[in-house]
Coordinates of C-alpha atoms in Angstrom, one line a residue:
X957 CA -168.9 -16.3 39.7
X958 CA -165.3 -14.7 39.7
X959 CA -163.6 -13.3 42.5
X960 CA -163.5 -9.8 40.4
X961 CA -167.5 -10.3 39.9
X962 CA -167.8 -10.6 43.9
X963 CA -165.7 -7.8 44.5
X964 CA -167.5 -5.3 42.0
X965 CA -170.9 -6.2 43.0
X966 CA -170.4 -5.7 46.5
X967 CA -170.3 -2.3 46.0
X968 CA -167.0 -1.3 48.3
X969 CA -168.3 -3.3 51.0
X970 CA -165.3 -5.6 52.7
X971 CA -166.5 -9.4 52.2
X972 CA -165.8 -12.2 53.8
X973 CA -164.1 -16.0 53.0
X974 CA -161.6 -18.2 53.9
X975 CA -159.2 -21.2 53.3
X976 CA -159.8 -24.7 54.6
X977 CA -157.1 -27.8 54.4
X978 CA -158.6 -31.2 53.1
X979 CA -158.9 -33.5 55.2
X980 CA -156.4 -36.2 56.5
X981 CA -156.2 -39.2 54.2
X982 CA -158.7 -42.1 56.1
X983 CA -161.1 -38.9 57.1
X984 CA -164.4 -37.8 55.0
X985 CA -166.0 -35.1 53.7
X986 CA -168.0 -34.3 57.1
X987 CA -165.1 -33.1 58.8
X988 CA -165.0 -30.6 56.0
X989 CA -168.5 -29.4 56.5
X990 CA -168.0 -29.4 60.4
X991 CA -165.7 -26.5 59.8
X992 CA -167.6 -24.6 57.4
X993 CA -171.0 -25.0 58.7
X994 CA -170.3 -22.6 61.6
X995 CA -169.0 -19.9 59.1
X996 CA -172.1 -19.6 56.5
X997 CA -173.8 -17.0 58.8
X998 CA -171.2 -14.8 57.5
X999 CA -171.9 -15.4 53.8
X1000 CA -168.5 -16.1 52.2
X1001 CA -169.0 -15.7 48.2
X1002 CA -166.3 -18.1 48.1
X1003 CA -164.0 -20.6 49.5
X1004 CA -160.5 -22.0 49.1
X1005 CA -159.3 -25.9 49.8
X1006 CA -155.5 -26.1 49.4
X1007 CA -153.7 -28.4 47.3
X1008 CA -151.1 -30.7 49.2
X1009 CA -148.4 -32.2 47.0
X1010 CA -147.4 -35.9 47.0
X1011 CA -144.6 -36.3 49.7
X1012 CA -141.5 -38.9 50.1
X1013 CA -140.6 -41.0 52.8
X1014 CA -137.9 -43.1 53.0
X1015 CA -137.6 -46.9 54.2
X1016 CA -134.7 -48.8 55.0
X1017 CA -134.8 -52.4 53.2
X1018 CA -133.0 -55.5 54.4
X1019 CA -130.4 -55.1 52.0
X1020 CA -129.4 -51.6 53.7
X1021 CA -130.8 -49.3 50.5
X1022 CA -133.3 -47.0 51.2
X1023 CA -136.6 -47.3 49.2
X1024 CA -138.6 -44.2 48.1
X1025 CA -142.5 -44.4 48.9
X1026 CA -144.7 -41.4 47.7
X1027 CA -146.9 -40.5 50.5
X1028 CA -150.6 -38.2 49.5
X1029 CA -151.3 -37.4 52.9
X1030 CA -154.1 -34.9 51.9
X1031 CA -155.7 -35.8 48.7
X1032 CA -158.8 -34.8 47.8
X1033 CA -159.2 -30.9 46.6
X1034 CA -161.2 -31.4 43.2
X1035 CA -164.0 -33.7 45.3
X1036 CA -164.1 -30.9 48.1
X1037 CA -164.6 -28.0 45.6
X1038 CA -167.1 -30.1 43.9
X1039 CA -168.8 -31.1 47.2
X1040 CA -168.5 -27.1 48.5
X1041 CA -170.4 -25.5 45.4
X1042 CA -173.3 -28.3 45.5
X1043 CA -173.9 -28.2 49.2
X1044 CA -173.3 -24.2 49.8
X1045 CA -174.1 -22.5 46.6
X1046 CA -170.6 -20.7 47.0
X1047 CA -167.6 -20.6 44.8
X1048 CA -165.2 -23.3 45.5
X1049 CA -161.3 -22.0 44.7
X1050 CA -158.9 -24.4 44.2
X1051 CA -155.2 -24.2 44.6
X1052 CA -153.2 -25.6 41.9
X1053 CA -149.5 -26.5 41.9
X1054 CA -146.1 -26.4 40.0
X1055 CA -144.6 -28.4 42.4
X1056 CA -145.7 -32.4 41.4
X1057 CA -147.6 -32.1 38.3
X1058 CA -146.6 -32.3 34.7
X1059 CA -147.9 -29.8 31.9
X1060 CA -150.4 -32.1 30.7
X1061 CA -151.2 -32.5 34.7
X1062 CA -152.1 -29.4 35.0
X1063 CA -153.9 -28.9 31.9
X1064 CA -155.9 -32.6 32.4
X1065 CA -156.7 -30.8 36.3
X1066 CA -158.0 -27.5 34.8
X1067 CA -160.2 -29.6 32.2
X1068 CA -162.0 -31.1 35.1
X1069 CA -162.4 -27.8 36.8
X1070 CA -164.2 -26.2 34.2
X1071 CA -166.4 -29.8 33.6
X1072 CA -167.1 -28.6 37.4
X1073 CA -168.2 -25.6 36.8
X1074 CA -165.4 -24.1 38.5
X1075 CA -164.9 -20.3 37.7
X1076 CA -161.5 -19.4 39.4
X1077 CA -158.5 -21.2 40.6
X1078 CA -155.3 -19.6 42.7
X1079 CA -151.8 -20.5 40.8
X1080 CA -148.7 -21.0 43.5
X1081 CA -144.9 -22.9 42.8
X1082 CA -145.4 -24.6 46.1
X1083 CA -143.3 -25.0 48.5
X1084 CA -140.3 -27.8 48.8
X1085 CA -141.2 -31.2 50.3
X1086 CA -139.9 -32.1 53.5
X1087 CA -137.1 -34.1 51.8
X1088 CA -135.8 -31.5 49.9
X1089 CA -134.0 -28.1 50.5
X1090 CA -134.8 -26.5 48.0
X1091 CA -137.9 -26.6 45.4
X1092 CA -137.6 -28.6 42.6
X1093 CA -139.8 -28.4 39.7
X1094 CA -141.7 -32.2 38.2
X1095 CA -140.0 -33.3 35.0
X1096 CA -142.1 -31.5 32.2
X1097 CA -143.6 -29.2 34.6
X1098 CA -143.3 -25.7 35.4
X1099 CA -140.5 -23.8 37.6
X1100 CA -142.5 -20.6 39.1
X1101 CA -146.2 -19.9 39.4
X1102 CA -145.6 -17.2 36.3
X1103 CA -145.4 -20.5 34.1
X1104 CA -148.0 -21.8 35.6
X1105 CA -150.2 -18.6 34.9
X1106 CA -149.3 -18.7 31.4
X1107 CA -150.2 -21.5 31.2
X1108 CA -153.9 -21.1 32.5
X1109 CA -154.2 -18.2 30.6
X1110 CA -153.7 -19.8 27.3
X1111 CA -156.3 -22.5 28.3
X1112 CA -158.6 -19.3 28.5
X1113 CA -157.8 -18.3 25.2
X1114 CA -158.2 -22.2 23.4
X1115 CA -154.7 -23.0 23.2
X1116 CA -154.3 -26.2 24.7
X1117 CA -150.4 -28.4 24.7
X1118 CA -151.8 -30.3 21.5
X1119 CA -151.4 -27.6 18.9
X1120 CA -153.5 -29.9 16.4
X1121 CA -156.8 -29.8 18.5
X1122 CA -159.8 -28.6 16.3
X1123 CA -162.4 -26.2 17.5
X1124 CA -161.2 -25.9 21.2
X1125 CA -162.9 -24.8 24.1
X1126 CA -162.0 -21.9 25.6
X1127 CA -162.0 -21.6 29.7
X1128 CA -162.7 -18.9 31.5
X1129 CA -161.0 -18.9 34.5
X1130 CA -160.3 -15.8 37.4
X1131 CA -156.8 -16.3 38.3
X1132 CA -155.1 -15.8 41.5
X1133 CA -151.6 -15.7 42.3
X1134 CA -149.8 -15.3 46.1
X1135 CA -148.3 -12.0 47.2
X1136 CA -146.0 -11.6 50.0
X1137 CA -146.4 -8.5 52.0
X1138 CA -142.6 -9.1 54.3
X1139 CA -141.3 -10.4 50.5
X1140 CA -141.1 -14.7 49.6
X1141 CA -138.1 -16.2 51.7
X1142 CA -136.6 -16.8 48.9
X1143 CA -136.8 -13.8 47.6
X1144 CA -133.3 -11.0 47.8
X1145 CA -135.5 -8.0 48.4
X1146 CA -139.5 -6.9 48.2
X1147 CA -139.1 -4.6 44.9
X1148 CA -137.2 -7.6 43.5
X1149 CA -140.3 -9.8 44.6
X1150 CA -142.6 -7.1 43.4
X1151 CA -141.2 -7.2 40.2
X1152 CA -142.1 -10.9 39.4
X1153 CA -145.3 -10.5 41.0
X1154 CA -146.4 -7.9 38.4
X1155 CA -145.0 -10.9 35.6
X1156 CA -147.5 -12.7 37.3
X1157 CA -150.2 -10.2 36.1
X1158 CA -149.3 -9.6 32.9
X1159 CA -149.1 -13.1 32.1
X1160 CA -152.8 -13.3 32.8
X1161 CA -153.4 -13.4 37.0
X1162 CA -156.9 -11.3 37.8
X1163 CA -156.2 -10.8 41.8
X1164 CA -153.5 -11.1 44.7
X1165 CA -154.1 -12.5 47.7
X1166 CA -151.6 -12.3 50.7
X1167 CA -148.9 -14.4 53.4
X1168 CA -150.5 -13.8 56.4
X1169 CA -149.2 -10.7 58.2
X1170 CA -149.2 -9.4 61.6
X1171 CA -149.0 -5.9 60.9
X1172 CA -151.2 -3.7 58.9
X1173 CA -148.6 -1.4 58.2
X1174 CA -146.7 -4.4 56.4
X1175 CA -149.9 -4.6 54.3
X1176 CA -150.3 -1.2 53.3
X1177 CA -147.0 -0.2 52.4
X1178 CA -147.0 -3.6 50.0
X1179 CA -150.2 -2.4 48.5
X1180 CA -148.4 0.7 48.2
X1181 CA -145.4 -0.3 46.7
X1182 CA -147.8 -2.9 44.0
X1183 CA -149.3 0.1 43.0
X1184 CA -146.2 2.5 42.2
X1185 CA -145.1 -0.5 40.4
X1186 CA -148.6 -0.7 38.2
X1187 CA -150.0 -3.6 39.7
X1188 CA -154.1 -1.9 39.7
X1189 CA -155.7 -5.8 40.5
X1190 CA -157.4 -6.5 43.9
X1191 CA -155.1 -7.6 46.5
X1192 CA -156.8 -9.8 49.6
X1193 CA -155.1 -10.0 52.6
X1194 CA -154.5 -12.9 54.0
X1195 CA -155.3 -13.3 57.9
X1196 CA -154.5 -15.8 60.8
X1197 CA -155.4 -15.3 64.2
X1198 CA -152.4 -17.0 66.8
X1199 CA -153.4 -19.7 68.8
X1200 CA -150.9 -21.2 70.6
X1201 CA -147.5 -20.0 72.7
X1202 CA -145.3 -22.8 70.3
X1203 CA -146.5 -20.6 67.0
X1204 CA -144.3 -17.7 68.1
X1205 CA -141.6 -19.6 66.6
X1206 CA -143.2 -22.0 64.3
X1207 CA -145.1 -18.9 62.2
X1208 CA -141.4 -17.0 61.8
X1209 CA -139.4 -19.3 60.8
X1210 CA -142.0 -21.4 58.7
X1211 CA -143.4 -18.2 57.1
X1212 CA -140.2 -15.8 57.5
X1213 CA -143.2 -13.7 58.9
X1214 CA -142.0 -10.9 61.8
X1215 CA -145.1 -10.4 64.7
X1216 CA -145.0 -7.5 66.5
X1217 CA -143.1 -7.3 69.9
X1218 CA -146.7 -5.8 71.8
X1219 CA -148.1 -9.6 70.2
X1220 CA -145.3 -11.7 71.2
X1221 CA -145.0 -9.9 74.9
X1222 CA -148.9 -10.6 75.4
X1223 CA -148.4 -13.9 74.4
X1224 CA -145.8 -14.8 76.3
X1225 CA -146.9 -13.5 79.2
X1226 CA -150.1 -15.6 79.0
X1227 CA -150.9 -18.2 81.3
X1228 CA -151.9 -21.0 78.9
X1229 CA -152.6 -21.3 75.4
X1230 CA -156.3 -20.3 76.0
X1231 CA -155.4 -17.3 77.2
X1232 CA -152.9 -17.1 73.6
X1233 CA -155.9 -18.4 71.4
X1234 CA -158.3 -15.0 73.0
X1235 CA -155.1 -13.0 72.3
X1236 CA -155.0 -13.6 68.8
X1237 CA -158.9 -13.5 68.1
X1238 CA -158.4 -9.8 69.5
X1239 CA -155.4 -9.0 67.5
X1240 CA -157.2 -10.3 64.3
X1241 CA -160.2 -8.2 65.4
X1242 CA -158.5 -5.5 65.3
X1243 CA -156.5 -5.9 62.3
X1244 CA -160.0 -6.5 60.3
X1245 CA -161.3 -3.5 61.3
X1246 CA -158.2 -1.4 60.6
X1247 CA -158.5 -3.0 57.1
X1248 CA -162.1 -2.5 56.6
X1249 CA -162.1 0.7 57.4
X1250 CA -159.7 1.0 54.7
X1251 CA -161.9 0.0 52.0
X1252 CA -159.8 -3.7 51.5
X1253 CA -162.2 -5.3 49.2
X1254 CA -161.8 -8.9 51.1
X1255 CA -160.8 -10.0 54.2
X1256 CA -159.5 -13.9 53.8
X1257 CA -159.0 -15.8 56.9
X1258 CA -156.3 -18.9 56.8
X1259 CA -159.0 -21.1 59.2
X1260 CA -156.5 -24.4 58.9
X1261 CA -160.1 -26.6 59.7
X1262 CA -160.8 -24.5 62.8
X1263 CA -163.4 -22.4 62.3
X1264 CA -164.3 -21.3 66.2
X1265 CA -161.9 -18.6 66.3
X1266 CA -162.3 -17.5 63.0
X1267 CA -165.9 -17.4 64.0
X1268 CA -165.6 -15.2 67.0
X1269 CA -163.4 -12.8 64.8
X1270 CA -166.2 -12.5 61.8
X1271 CA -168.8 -11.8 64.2
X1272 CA -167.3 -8.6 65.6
X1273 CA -166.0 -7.4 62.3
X1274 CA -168.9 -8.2 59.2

């Protein structure tokens, strides 16, 4: 079922699902299930796995030249999505990327998630490898998540790359696309992000789903802002509770994400990181119920492959 089905037949009421990473390369699909099992109780309609982009290492040869090595660290999104739907009878969302696939790529990937059965899909650019600055798009592929849409869309309509296919199928796919409530770091200003976010929508995307964000008021005067611009799709936000005393300056300067001085004073303040970890549980309470009470149609929790704290936050909030 699409994420726009979940949402209209549950009838205003705030749902519930989340994100998981795959697993390490060497690790198996139990370490998956470990982290969702605890979360069912909760009833997600669905369930995102990230995609994780082939990475570059280099190696110093005898001859003093460096030799590039590609490096998958986390492979493994279309088996987990496939695994997801047959063990939990929910809808499995996978990311897909600009950023390391080709055209063809992308259209051979989406191919194999409709054979799946696989009714929605979120598009992103990606980010920039570790070795690089700045993002650079795969030869033959696409530049910005826009294209990317486009590019799923026409799939949903029959036109594949091949303009000489016969008789195609058509997909039928609920698109996502990534919104950014404090704007994209790369972006010169929020309207100006806003603006290519509602390209992203006209060139086919069904729903928005959010950065994380540490203040509500962030959220709501994005939603805001969307909406004066004519952007009328769902938009999800997207939720992490803190954990640890290091993430008040991982999170800002990975994320370009502000937290509020009352969150980084508590957190500082605490004694260890367990007292940090029950910190953020209540912070994200709080912030779910703020949001539900607002009528947000779904409440998505970034669970990174934890799912304890995540699971002491849904329990006070759905």
């Amino acid at each position: 079922m699409k994420v726009t089905q979940h949402i209209e037949k549950a009838n205003g009421k705030s749902l519930f699902s989340f994100e998981i990473l795959p697993p390490l390369k060497g690790q198996n699909i139990q370490c998956i299930f470990d982290s969702i099992d605890p979360l069912m109780e909760f009833k997600p309609p669905f369930i995102d796995v990230t995609y994780h982009r082939e990475e570059y290492e280099f190696k110093e040869l005898p001859n003093g030249l460096l030799e590039k090595k590609i490096v998958k660290k986390r492979p493994g999104t279309v088996g987990i999505c496939s695994a997801i739907q047959n063990k939990y009878q929910v809808d499995a969302i996978p990311h897909i990327l600009c950023g390391g696939f080709t055209k063809e790529d992308t259209e051979n990937f989406l191919i194999d998630m409709d054979f799946l059965g696989i009714d929605n899909v979120v598009a992103l650019r990606g980010d920039a490898v570790k070795s690089e600055i700045y993002f650079k798009p795969e030869k033959e592929g696409h530049s910005y998540a826009s294209e990317l849409v486009t590019q799923i869309n026409n799939l949903n309509n029959g036109i594949y790359l091949d303009a000489d296919l016969q008789n195609t199928n058509k997909t039928n796919f609920c698109i996502g696309v990534a919104g950014y409530p404090e704007k994209h770091m790369e972006a010169p200003s929020l309207d100006s992000d806003i603006y290519f976010l509602k390209q992203k929508i006209k060139n086919g995307a069904d729903y928005i789903i959010t950065q994380m964000f540490f203040d509500n008021k962030k959220f709501f005067e994005f939603v805001d802002k969307c909406r004066a611009s004519g952007i009328t799709v769902p938009i999800i936000p997207g939720l992490k509770p803190i954990s640890t005393k290091k993430q008040l300056n991982l999170i800002p300067h990975r994320f370009k994400v502000d937290l509020p001085d009352d969150l980084i004073m508590a957190v500082v303040k605490a004694k260890d990181n367990e007292a940090v970890k029950e910190i953020g549980i209540e912070w994200c309470i709080e912030q779910s119920k703020e949001l539900q009470k607002a009528g947000i149609p779904v409440l998505h929790y970034y669970s990174m492959g934890k799912a304890e704290n995540i699971r002491q936050i849904a329990k006070e909030v759905f």
